[in-house]
Amino acid sequence: MPRAGRPPGRLPDRQAVALAEQGVVTFFIQDRLPLADAAEAWKISSTGQVRGKIILIP
């Protein structure tokens, strides 16, 4: 039975991180932006044209 708050089929965060560290799963990073540009990241994300993750750097 899935835990409340997690869609069926979604891995727990620790398990997802472990798989990424092992190279079993990979993530495409579309852009890396400074945290000060969070509004710009939101605009990019809102276009629906994002093909990967947008990473905010503190």
PDB file of C-alpha atoms in Angstrom:
ATOM      1  CA  MET A   1       0.000   0.000   0.000  1.00  0.00           C
ATOM      2  CA  PRO A   2       1.505   3.405  -0.961  1.00  0.00           C
ATOM      3  CA  ARG A   3       2.217   5.902   1.759  1.00  0.00           C
ATOM      4  CA  ALA A   4      -0.050   8.919   1.899  1.00  0.00           C
ATOM      5  CA  GLY A   5       1.401  11.832  -0.058  1.00  0.00           C
ATOM      6  CA  ARG A   6       3.428   9.713  -2.488  1.00  0.00           C
ATOM      7  CA  PRO A   7       1.959   8.717  -5.856  1.00  0.00           C
ATOM      8  CA  PRO A   8       1.979   4.963  -6.618  1.00  0.00           C
ATOM      9  CA  GLY A   9       5.248   3.923  -8.244  1.00  0.00           C
ATOM     10  CA  ARG A  10       7.259   6.824  -6.853  1.00  0.00           C
ATOM     11  CA  LEU A  11      10.432   5.826  -5.031  1.00  0.00           C
ATOM     12  CA  PRO A  12      11.305   7.130  -1.582  1.00  0.00           C
ATOM     13  CA  ASP A  13      13.846   9.959  -1.877  1.00  0.00           C
ATOM     14  CA  ARG A  14      16.660   7.943  -0.275  1.00  0.00           C
ATOM     15  CA  GLN A  15      16.169   5.116  -2.729  1.00  0.00           C
ATOM     16  CA  ALA A  16      16.089   7.491  -5.712  1.00  0.00           C
ATOM     17  CA  VAL A  17      19.303   9.171  -4.537  1.00  0.00           C
ATOM     18  CA  ALA A  18      21.009   5.790  -4.071  1.00  0.00           C
ATOM     19  CA  LEU A  19      20.052   4.743  -7.617  1.00  0.00           C
ATOM     20  CA  ALA A  20      21.358   8.034  -9.001  1.00  0.00           C
ATOM     21  CA  GLU A  21      24.650   7.627  -7.111  1.00  0.00           C
ATOM     22  CA  GLN A  22      25.019   4.141  -8.612  1.00  0.00           C
ATOM     23  CA  GLY A  23      24.378   5.508 -12.105  1.00  0.00           C
ATOM     24  CA  VAL A  24      21.239   3.381 -12.492  1.00  0.00           C
ATOM     25  CA  VAL A  25      19.160   6.484 -13.185  1.00  0.00           C
ATOM     26  CA  THR A  26      20.367   9.781 -14.599  1.00  0.00           C
ATOM     27  CA  PHE A  27      18.843  13.234 -14.823  1.00  0.00           C
ATOM     28  CA  PHE A  28      19.161  15.742 -17.642  1.00  0.00           C
ATOM     29  CA  ILE A  29      19.959  19.215 -16.333  1.00  0.00           C
ATOM     30  CA  GLN A  30      18.698  21.891 -18.672  1.00  0.00           C
ATOM     31  CA  ASP A  31      20.040  24.895 -16.779  1.00  0.00           C
ATOM     32  CA  ARG A  32      21.839  25.989 -13.629  1.00  0.00           C
ATOM     33  CA  LEU A  33      20.912  29.410 -12.294  1.00  0.00           C
ATOM     34  CA  PRO A  34      21.876  31.379  -9.183  1.00  0.00           C
ATOM     35  CA  LEU A  35      19.210  31.427  -6.492  1.00  0.00           C
ATOM     36  CA  ALA A  36      18.834  35.155  -7.116  1.00  0.00           C
ATOM     37  CA  ASP A  37      17.401  34.219 -10.536  1.00  0.00           C
ATOM     38  CA  ALA A  38      14.622  32.024  -9.106  1.00  0.00           C
ATOM     39  CA  ALA A  39      11.974  34.180 -10.809  1.00  0.00           C
ATOM     40  CA  GLU A  40      13.666  33.552 -14.168  1.00  0.00           C
ATOM     41  CA  ALA A  41      13.771  29.818 -13.435  1.00  0.00           C
ATOM     42  CA  TRP A  42      10.041  29.926 -12.703  1.00  0.00           C
ATOM     43  CA  LYS A  43       9.391  31.695 -16.017  1.00  0.00           C
ATOM     44  CA  ILE A  44      11.425  29.092 -17.915  1.00  0.00           C
ATOM     45  CA  SER A  45       9.606  26.289 -16.108  1.00  0.00           C
ATOM     46  CA  SER A  46       6.205  27.808 -16.850  1.00  0.00           C
ATOM     47  CA  THR A  47       6.722  27.756 -20.625  1.00  0.00           C
ATOM     48  CA  GLY A  48       6.198  24.007 -20.819  1.00  0.00           C
ATOM     49  CA  GLN A  49       9.318  23.770 -22.996  1.00  0.00           C
ATOM     50  CA  VAL A  50      11.617  22.454 -20.258  1.00  0.00           C
ATOM     51  CA  ARG A  51      13.254  19.154 -21.190  1.00  0.00           C
ATOM     52  CA  GLY A  52      15.276  18.661 -18.022  1.00  0.00           C
ATOM     53  CA  LYS A  53      15.792  19.924 -14.513  1.00  0.00           C
ATOM     54  CA  ILE A  54      16.489  23.542 -13.628  1.00  0.00           C
ATOM     55  CA  ILE A  55      18.940  23.706 -10.757  1.00  0.00           C
ATOM     56  CA  LEU A  56      19.099  26.741  -8.452  1.00  0.00           C
ATOM     57  CA  ILE A  57      22.561  27.317  -6.995  1.00  0.00           C
ATOM     58  CA  PRO A  58      22.658  28.991  -3.546  1.00  0.00           C
TER      59      PRO A  58
END
